[in-house]
Short mmCIF file of C-alpha atoms in Angstrom, two decimals:
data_model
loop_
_atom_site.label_atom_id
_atom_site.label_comp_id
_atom_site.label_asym_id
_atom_site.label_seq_id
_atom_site.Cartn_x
_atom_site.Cartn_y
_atom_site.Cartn_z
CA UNK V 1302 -14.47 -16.05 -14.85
CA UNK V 1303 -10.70 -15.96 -14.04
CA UNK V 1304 -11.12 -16.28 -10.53
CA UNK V 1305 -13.56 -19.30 -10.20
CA UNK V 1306 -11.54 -21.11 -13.05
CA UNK V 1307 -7.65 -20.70 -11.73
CA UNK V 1308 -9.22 -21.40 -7.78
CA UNK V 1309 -10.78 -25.23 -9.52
CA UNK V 1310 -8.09 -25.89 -11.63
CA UNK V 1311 -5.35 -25.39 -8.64
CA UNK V 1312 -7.69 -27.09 -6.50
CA UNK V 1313 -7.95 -30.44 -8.37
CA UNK V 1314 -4.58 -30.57 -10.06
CA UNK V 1315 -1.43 -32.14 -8.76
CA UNK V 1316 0.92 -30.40 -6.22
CA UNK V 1317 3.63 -30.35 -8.10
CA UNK V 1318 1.59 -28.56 -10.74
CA UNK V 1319 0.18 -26.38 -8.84
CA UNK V 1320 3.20 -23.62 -9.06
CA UNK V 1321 3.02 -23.53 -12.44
CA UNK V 1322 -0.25 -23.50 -12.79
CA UNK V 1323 -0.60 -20.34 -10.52
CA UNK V 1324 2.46 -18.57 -12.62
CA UNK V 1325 0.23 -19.13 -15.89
CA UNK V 1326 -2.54 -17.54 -14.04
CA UNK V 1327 -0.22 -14.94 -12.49
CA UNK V 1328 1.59 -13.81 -15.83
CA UNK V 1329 -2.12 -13.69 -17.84
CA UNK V 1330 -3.68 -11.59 -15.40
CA UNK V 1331 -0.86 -8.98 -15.37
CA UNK V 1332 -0.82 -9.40 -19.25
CA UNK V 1333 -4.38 -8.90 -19.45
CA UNK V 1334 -3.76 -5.21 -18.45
CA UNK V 1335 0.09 -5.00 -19.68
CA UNK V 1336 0.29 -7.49 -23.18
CA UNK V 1337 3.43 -6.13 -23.54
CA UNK V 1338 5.23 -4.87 -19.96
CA UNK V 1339 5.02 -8.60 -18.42
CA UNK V 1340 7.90 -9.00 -20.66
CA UNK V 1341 9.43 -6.79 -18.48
CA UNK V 1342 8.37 -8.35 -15.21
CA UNK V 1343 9.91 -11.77 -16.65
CA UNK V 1344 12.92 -10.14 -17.42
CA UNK V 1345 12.60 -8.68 -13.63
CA UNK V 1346 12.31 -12.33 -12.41
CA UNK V 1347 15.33 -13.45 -14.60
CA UNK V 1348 17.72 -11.56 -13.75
CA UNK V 1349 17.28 -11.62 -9.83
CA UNK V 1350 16.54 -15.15 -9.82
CA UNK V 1351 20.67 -15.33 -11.85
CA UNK V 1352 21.49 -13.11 -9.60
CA UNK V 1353 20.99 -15.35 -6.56
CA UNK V 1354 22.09 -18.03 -8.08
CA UNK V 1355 25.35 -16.19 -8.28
CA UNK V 1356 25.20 -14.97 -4.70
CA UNK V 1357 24.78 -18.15 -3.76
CA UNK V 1358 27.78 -19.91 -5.28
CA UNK V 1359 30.44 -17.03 -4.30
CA UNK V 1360 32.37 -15.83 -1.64
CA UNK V 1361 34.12 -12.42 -0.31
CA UNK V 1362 33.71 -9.55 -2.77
CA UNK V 1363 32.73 -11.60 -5.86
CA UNK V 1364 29.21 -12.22 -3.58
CA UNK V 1365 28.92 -8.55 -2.69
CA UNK V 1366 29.31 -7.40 -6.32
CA UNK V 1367 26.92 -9.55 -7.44
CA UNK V 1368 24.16 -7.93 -4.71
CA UNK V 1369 25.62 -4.92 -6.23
CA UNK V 1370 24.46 -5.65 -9.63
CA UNK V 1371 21.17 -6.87 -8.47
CA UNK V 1372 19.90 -4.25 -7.03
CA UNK V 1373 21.65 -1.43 -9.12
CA UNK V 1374 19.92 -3.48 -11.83
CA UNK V 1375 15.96 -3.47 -10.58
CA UNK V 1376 16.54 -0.11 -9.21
CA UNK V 1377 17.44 1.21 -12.44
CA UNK V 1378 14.26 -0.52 -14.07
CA UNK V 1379 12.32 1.30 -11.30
CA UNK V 1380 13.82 4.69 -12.41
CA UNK V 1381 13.46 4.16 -15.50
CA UNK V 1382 9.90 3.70 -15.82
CA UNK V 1383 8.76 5.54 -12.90
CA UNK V 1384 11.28 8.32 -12.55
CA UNK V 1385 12.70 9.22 -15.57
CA UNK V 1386 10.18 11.98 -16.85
CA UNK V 1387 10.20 13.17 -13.15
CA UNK V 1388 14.18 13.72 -13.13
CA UNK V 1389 14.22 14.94 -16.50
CA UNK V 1390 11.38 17.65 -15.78
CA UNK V 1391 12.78 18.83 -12.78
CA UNK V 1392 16.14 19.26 -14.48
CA UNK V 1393 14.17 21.63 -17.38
CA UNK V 1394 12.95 23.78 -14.60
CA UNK V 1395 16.08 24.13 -12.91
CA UNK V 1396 17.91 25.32 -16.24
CA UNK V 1397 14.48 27.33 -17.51
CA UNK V 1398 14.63 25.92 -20.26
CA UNK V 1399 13.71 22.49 -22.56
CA UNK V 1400 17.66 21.24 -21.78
CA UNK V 1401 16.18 17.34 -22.25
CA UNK V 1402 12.47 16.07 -24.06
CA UNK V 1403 10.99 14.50 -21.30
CA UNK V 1404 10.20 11.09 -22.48
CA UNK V 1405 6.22 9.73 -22.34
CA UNK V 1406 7.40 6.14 -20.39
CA UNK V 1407 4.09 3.86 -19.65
CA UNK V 1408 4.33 3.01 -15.76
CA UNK V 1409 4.29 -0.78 -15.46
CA UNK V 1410 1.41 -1.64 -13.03
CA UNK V 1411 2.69 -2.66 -9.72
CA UNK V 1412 6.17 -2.05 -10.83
CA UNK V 1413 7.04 -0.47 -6.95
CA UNK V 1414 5.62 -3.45 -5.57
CA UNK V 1415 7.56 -6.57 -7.65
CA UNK V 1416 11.00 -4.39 -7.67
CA UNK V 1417 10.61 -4.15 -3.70
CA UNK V 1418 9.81 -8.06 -3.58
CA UNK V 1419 13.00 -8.86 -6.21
CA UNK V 1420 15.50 -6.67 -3.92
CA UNK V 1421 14.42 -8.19 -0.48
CA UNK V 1422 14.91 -11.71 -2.28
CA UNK V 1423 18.26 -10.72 -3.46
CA UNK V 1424 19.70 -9.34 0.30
CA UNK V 1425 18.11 -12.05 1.71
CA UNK V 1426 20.26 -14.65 -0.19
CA UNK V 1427 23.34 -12.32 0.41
CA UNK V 1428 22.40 -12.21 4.08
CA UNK V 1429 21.92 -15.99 4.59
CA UNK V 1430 18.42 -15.13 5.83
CA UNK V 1431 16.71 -17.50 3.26
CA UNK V 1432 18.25 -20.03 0.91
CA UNK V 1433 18.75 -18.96 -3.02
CA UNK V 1434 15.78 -20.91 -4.90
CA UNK V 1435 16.84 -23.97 -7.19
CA UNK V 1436 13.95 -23.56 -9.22
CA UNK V 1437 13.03 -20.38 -11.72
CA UNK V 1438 9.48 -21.07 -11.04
CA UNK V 1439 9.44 -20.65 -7.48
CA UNK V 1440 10.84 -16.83 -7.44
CA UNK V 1441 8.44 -15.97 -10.45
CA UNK V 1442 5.35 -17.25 -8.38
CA UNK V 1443 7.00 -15.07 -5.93
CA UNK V 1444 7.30 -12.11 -7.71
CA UNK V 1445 3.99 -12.13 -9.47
CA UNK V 1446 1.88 -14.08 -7.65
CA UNK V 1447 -1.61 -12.19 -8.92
CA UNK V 1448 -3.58 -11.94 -5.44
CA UNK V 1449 -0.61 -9.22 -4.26
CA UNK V 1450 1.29 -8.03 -7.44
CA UNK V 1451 -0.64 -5.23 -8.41
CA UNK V 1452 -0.82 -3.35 -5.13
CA UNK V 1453 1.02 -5.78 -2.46
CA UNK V 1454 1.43 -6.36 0.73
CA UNK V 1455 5.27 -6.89 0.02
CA UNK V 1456 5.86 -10.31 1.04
CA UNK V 1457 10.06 -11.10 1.47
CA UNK V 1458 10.93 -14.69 0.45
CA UNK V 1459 11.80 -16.57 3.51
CA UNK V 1460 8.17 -15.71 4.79
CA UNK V 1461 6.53 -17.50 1.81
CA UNK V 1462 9.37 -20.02 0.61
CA UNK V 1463 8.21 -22.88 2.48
CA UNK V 1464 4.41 -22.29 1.36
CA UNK V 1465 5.71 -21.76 -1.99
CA UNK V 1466 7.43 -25.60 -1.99
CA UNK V 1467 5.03 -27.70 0.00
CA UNK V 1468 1.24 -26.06 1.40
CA UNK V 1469 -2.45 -27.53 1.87
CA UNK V 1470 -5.87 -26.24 1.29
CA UNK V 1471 -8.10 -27.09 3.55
CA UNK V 1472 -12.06 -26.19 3.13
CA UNK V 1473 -11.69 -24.60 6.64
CA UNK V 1474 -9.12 -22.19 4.63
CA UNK V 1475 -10.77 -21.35 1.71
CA UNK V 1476 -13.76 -20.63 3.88
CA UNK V 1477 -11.53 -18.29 5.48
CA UNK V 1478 -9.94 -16.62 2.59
CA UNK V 1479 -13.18 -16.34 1.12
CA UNK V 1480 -14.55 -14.28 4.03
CA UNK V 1481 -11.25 -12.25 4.11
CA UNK V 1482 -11.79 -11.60 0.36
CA UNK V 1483 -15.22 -10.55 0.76
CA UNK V 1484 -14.55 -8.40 3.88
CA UNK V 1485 -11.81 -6.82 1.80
CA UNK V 1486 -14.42 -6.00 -1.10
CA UNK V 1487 -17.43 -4.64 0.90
CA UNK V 1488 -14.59 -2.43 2.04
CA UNK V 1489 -13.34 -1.20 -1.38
CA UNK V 1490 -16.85 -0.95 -3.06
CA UNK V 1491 -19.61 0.02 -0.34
CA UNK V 1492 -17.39 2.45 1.27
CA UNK V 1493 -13.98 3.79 -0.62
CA UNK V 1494 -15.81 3.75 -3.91
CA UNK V 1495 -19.04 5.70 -1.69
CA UNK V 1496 -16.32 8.07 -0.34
CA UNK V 1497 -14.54 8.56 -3.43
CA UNK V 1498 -17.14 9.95 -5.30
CA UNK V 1499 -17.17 12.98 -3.07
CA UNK V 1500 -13.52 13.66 -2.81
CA UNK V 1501 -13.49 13.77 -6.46
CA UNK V 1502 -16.41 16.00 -6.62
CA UNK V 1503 -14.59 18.88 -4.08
CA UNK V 1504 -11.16 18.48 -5.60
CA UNK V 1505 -12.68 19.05 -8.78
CA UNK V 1506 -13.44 22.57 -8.28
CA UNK V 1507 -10.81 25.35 -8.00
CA UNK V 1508 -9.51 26.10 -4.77
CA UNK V 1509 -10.65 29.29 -4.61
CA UNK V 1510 -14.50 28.42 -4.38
CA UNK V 1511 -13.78 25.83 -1.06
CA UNK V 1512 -14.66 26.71 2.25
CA UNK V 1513 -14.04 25.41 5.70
CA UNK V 1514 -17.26 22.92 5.54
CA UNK V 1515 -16.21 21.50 1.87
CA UNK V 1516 -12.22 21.29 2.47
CA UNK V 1517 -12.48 19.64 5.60
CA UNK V 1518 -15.52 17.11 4.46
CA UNK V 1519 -13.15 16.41 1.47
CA UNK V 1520 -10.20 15.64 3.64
CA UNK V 1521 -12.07 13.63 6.52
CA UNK V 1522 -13.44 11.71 3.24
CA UNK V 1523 -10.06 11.03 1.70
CA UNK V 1524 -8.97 9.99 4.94
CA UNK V 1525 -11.10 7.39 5.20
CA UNK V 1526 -11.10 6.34 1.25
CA UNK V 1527 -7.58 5.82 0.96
CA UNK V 1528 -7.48 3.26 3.89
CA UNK V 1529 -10.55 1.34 3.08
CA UNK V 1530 -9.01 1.29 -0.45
CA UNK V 1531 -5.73 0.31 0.50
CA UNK V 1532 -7.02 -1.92 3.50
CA UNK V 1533 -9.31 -3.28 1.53
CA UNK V 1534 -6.86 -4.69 -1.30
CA UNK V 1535 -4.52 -5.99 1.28
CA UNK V 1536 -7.69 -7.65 2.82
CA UNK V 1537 -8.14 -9.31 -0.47
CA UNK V 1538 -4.97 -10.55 -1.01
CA UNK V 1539 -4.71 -12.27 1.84
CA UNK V 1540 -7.79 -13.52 1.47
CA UNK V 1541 -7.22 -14.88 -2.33
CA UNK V 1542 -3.99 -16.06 -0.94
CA UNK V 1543 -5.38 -18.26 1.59
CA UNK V 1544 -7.70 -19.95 -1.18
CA UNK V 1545 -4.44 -20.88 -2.71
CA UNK V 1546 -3.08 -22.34 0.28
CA UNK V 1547 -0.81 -19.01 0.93
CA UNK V 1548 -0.63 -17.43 4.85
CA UNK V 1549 0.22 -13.73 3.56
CA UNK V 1550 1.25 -11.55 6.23
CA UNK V 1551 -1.37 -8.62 7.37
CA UNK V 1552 -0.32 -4.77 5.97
CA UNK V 1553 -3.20 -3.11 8.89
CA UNK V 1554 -3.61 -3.29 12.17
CA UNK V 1555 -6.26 0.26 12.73
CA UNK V 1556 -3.83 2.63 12.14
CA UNK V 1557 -6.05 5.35 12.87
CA UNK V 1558 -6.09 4.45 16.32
CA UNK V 1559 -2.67 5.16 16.63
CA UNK V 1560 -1.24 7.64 19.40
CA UNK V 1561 2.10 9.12 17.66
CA UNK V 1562 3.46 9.27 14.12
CA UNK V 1563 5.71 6.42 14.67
CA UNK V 1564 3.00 4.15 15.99
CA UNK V 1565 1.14 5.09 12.52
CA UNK V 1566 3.87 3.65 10.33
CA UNK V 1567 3.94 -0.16 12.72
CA UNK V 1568 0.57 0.17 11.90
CA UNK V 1569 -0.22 1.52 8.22
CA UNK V 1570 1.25 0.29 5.41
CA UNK V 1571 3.28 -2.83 7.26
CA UNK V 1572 4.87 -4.25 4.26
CA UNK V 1573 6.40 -1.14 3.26
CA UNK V 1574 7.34 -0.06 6.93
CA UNK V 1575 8.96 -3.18 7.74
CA UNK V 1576 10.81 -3.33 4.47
CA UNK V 1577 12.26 -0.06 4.38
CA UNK V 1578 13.28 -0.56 8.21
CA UNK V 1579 14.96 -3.76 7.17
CA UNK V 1580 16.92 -2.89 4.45
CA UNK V 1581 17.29 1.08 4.46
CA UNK V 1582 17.18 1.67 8.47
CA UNK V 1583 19.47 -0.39 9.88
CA UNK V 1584 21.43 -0.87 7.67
CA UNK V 1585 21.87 2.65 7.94
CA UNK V 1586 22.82 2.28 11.62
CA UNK V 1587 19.51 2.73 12.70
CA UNK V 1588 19.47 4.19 16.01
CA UNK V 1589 22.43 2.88 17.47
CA UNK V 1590 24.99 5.50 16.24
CA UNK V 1591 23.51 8.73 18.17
CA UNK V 1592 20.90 10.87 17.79
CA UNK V 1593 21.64 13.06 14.78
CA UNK V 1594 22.22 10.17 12.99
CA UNK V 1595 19.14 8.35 13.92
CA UNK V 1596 17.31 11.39 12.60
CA UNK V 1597 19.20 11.86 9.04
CA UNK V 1598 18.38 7.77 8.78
CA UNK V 1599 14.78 8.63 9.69
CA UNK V 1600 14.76 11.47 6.81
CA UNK V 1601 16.19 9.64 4.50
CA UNK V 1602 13.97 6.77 5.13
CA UNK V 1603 11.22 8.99 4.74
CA UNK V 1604 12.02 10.73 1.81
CA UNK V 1605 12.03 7.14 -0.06
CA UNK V 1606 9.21 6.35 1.41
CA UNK V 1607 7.42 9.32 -0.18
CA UNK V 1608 9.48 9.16 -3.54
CA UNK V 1609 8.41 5.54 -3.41
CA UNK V 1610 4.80 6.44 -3.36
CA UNK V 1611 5.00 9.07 -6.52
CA UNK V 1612 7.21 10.60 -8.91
CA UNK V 1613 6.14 14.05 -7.81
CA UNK V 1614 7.24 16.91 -5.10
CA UNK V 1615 4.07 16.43 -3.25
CA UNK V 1616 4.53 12.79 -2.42
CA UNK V 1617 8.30 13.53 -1.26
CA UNK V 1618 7.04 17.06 0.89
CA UNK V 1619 4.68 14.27 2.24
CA UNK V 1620 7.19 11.76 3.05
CA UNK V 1621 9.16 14.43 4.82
CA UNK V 1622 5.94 15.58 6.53
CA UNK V 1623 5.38 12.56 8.26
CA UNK V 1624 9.55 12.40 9.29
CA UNK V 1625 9.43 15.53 11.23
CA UNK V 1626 6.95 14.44 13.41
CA UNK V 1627 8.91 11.24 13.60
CA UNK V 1628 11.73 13.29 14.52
CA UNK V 1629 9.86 15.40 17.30
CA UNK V 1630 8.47 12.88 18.98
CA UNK V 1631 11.94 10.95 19.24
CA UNK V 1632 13.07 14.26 20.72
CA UNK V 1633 10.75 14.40 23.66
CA UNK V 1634 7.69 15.21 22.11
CA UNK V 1635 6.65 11.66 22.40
CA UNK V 1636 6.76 11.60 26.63
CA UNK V 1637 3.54 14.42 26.27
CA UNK V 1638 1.94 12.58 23.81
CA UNK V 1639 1.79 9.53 26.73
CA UNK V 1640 0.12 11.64 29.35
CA UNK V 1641 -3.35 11.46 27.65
CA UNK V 1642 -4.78 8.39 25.16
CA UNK V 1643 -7.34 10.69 23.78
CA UNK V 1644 -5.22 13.81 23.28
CA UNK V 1645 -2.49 11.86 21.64
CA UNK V 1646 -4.95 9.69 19.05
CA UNK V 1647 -6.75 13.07 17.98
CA UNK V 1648 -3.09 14.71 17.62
CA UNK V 1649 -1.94 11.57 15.64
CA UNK V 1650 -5.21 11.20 13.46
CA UNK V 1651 -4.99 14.96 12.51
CA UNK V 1652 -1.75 14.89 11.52
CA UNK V 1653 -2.66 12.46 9.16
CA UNK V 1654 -5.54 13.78 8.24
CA UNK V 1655 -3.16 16.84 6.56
CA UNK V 1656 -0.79 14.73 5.48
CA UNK V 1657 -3.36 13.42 3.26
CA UNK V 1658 -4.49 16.49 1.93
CA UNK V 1659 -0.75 16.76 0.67
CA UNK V 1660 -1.06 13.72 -0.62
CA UNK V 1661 -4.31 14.12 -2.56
CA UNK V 1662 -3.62 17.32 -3.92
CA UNK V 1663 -3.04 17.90 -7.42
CA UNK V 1664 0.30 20.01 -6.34
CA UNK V 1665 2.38 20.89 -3.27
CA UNK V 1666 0.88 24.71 -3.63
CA UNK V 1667 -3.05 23.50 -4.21
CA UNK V 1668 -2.49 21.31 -0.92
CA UNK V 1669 -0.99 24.13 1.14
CA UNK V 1670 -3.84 26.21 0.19
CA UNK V 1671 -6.39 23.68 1.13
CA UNK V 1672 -5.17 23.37 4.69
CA UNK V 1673 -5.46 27.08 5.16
CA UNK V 1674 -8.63 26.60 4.46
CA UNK V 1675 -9.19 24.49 7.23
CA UNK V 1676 -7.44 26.10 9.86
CA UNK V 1677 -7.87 29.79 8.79
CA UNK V 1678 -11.93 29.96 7.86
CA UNK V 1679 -11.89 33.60 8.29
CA UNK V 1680 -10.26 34.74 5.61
CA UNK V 1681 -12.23 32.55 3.17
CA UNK V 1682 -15.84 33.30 4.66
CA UNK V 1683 -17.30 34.63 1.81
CA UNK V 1684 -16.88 32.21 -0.67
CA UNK V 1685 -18.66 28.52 -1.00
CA UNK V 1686 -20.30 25.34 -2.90
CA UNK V 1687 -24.22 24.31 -2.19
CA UNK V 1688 -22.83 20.92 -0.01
CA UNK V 1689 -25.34 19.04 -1.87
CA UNK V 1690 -23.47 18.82 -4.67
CA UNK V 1691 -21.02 16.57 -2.89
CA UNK V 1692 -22.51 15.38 0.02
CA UNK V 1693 -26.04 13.02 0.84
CA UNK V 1694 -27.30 10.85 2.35
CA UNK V 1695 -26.17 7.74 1.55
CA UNK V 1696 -22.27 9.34 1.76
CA UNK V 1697 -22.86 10.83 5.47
CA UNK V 1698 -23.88 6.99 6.33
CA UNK V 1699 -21.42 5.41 4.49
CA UNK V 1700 -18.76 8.07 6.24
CA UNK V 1701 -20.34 6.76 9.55
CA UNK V 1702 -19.80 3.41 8.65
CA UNK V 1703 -16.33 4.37 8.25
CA UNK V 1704 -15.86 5.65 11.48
CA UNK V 1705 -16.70 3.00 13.29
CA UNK V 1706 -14.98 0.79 11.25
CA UNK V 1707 -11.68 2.03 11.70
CA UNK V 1708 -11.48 0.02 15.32
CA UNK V 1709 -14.49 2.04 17.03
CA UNK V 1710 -16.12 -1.58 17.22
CA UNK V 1711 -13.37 -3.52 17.61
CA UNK V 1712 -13.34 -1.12 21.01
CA UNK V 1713 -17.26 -1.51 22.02
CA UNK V 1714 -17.87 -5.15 21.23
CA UNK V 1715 -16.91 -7.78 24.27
CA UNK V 1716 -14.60 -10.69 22.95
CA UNK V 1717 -17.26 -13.00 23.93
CA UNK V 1718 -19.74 -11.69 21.14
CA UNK V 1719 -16.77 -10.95 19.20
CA UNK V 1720 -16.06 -14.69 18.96
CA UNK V 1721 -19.28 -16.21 18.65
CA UNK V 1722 -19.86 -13.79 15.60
CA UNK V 1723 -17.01 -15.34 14.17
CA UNK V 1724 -17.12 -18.73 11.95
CA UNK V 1725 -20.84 -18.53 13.04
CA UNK V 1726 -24.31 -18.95 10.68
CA UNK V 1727 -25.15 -15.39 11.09
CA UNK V 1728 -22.08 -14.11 9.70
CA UNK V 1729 -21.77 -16.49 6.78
CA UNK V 1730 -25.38 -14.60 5.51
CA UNK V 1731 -23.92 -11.37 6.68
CA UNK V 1732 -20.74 -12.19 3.87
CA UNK V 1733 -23.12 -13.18 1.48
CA UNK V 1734 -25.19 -10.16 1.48
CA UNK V 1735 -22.02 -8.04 1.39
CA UNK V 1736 -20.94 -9.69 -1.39
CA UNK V 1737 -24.51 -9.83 -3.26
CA UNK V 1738 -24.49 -5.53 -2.51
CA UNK V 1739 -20.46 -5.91 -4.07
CA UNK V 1740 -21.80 -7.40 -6.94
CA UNK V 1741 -24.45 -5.17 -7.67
CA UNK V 1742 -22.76 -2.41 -7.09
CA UNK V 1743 -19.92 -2.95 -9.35
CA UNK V 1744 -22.64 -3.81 -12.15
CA UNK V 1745 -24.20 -0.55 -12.22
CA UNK V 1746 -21.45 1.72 -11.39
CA UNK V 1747 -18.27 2.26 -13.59
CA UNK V 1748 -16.47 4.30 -10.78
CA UNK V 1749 -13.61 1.64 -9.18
CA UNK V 1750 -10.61 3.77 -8.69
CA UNK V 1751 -7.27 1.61 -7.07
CA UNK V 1752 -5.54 4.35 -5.55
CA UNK V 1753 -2.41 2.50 -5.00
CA UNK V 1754 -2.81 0.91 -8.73
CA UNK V 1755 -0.28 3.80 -9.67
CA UNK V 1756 2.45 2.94 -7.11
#
């Protein structure tokens, strides 16, 4: 019911309502999940929204040590809750012993995503890049505006600001955001749920019963889940946020089409790629103060970027993963790559493929082991699961599906059909059909896993 009743209520009440009326809705869906942590959230929006204020008013070092506060301030919230146990653990290991009780901290839902959104505010005021907000209300409906708090895109201010104070919704829009939305759904229930299932199912056993066919169906799987999950929030968020009269910035553009590492990260993930270039990259010195200290900016970037995903050594190993070959295709590696499209995507798209399995695995060790057992089938030859405990039918042709969704038919189709499909009668009954097999599938099955929920 939320849904239907927040989109008629904004739709028929006053403009200058309408902000408030979309924080209500904003701060009871996050409190529908976390009663008490939207406390926290406010207190989030408080502070940063003071903070700009202050920025704002002062000069010289005054203004600077107010940024300081800022984001020493939400970054400290984010350790808190996300990284405490994580530091305190890995301090017990390295003394052998229980030095510190590792606390049991609840992590805030969305917490990477509205900390990210309160420190790009916050430098933005400092840099003169967007104006500090008179109004309270505005940066909380920027911070937890419900289409994109739980699981983004990361939106920065000055993109939204002006939507934020004055917008329209036009049926044309909504028609459009409701497409987007369903799009976005089809995506997250017909095919990551689909694909899910069997990941789950092969991770599930211990390692030492996997074999070539099972590890790499479970990591071509995962592959695919995690960016029709993902892909399909984002989808939804911008779609939502068009019903509300928002133009939210896309987060995909096929990533797995992409023909080097650094070509994957313009392409996956945008929000987070763009944000940690803005305000970790260059102002690093990005790549303008020679080339060993474009790569230590490019580790570092990447080991927050991995640290940002998880409090855990397999998320940072997979950050750093994804640097090297960052690095060595910035050292030359890049110029072979160009010499062949095909060679290059397939190089790229495995790469990824076991980075993922890093990133899926329930440790660092468990994912190392896994890969071995795709690339060294020899020595693992006599062991094996009956595939059709994890694999069928209906999850071969949802993982074709996949594949050709991933830009495959963005390839193949001419423009020319591609555009009369659009806006047409045909696919308005296509949407509704996706959306009636949504529907029914969410009824009848209880498995809906978020993967980036717990970012």
């Amino acid at each position: 019911m939320f849904l239907p009743i927040v989109f008629i209520l904004n739709y028929f009440c006053k403009k200058e309502y309408s902000n408030i009326l979309l924080l209500i809705a904003s701060l009871i869906f996050y409190a529908w999940g976390e009663p008490y942590l939207v406390l926290l959230m406010m207190f989030s929006v408080i502070i940063n929204w003071a903070i700009g204020k202050a920025i704002d008013r002062y000069e010289g070092n005054t203004k600077k040590m107010y940024l300081v506060i800022g984001i020493v301030c939400d970054l400290t919230i984010l350790g808190y809750y996300k990284y405490a146990g994580f530091f305190i653990s890995t301090i017990n290991k390295i003394v052998h012993r229980e030095w510190l009780p590792v606390p049991n901290i609840v992590l805030p839902i969305g917490i990477s995503f509205f900390t990210f959104q309160a420190i790009s505010y916050i430098v933005d005021v400092y840099r003169g890049d967007t104006e500090c907000s008179p109004k309270i209300v505005n940066v909380a409906l920027y911070i937890s505006f419900f289409p994109q708090l739980i699981a983004g895109p990361i939106v920065k201010y000055r993109e939204i600001n002006k939507q934020i104070e004055e917008r329209n919704i036009t049926w044309w829009k909504v028609s459009s955001g409701f497409k987007r939305f369903i799009y976005g759904l089809a995506k997250k229930v017909l095919i990551s749920n689909v694909l899910g299932m069997c990941v789950d199912t092969i991770y599930s056993y211990d390692i030492t019963v996997i074999d070539i066919r099972a590890a790499w169906i479970g990591a071509l799987a995962y592959t695919f889940q995690i960016y029709y999950d993902f892909s399909g929030y984002s989808d939804m968020a911008i779609g939502l946020g068009k019903m509300f009269g928002f133009d939210i910035l896309e987060n995909f553009n096929y990533p797995y089409l992409s023909k080097s590492i650094s070509e994957f990260w313009r392409r996956w993930h945008i929000s987070l790629g763009s944000w940690f270039r803005e305000y970790v990259y260059i102002p690093l010195g990005g790549n303008k103060k020679g080339k060993v200290r474009t790569y230590v900016n490019l580790v570092i970037v990447f080991f927050l970027t991995g640290l940002w995903h998880g409090a855990d050594f397999s998320f940072i190993l997979w950050g750093l993963y994804h640097g090297f070959f960052s690095i060595v295709e910035r050292m030359g590696f890049k110029k072979v790559l160009n010499k062949s499209k095909i060679i290059s995507t397939l190089y790229c798209f495995l790469v990824v493929n076991f980075g993922w399995v890093l990133f899926r695995a329930n440790d660092t060790l468990t994912g190392i082991r896994y890969i071995t057992r795709m690339v060294m089938p020899w020595r693992h030859m006599d062991i094996g699961i009956e595939q059709g405990f994890y694999l069928d039918r209906k999850t071969i042709f949802v993982g074709i599906c996949a594949v050709i969704g991933m830009g495959l038919l963005k390839i193949i189709v001419p423009k020319k059909i591609a555009d009369k499909w659009k806006d047409s009668i045909i696919e308005a009954i296509y949407c509704i059909l996706l959306l009636i097999l949504c529907l029914a599938s969410i009824a009848s099955d209880t498995y809906n896993p978020f993967i980036y929920f717990q970012f």
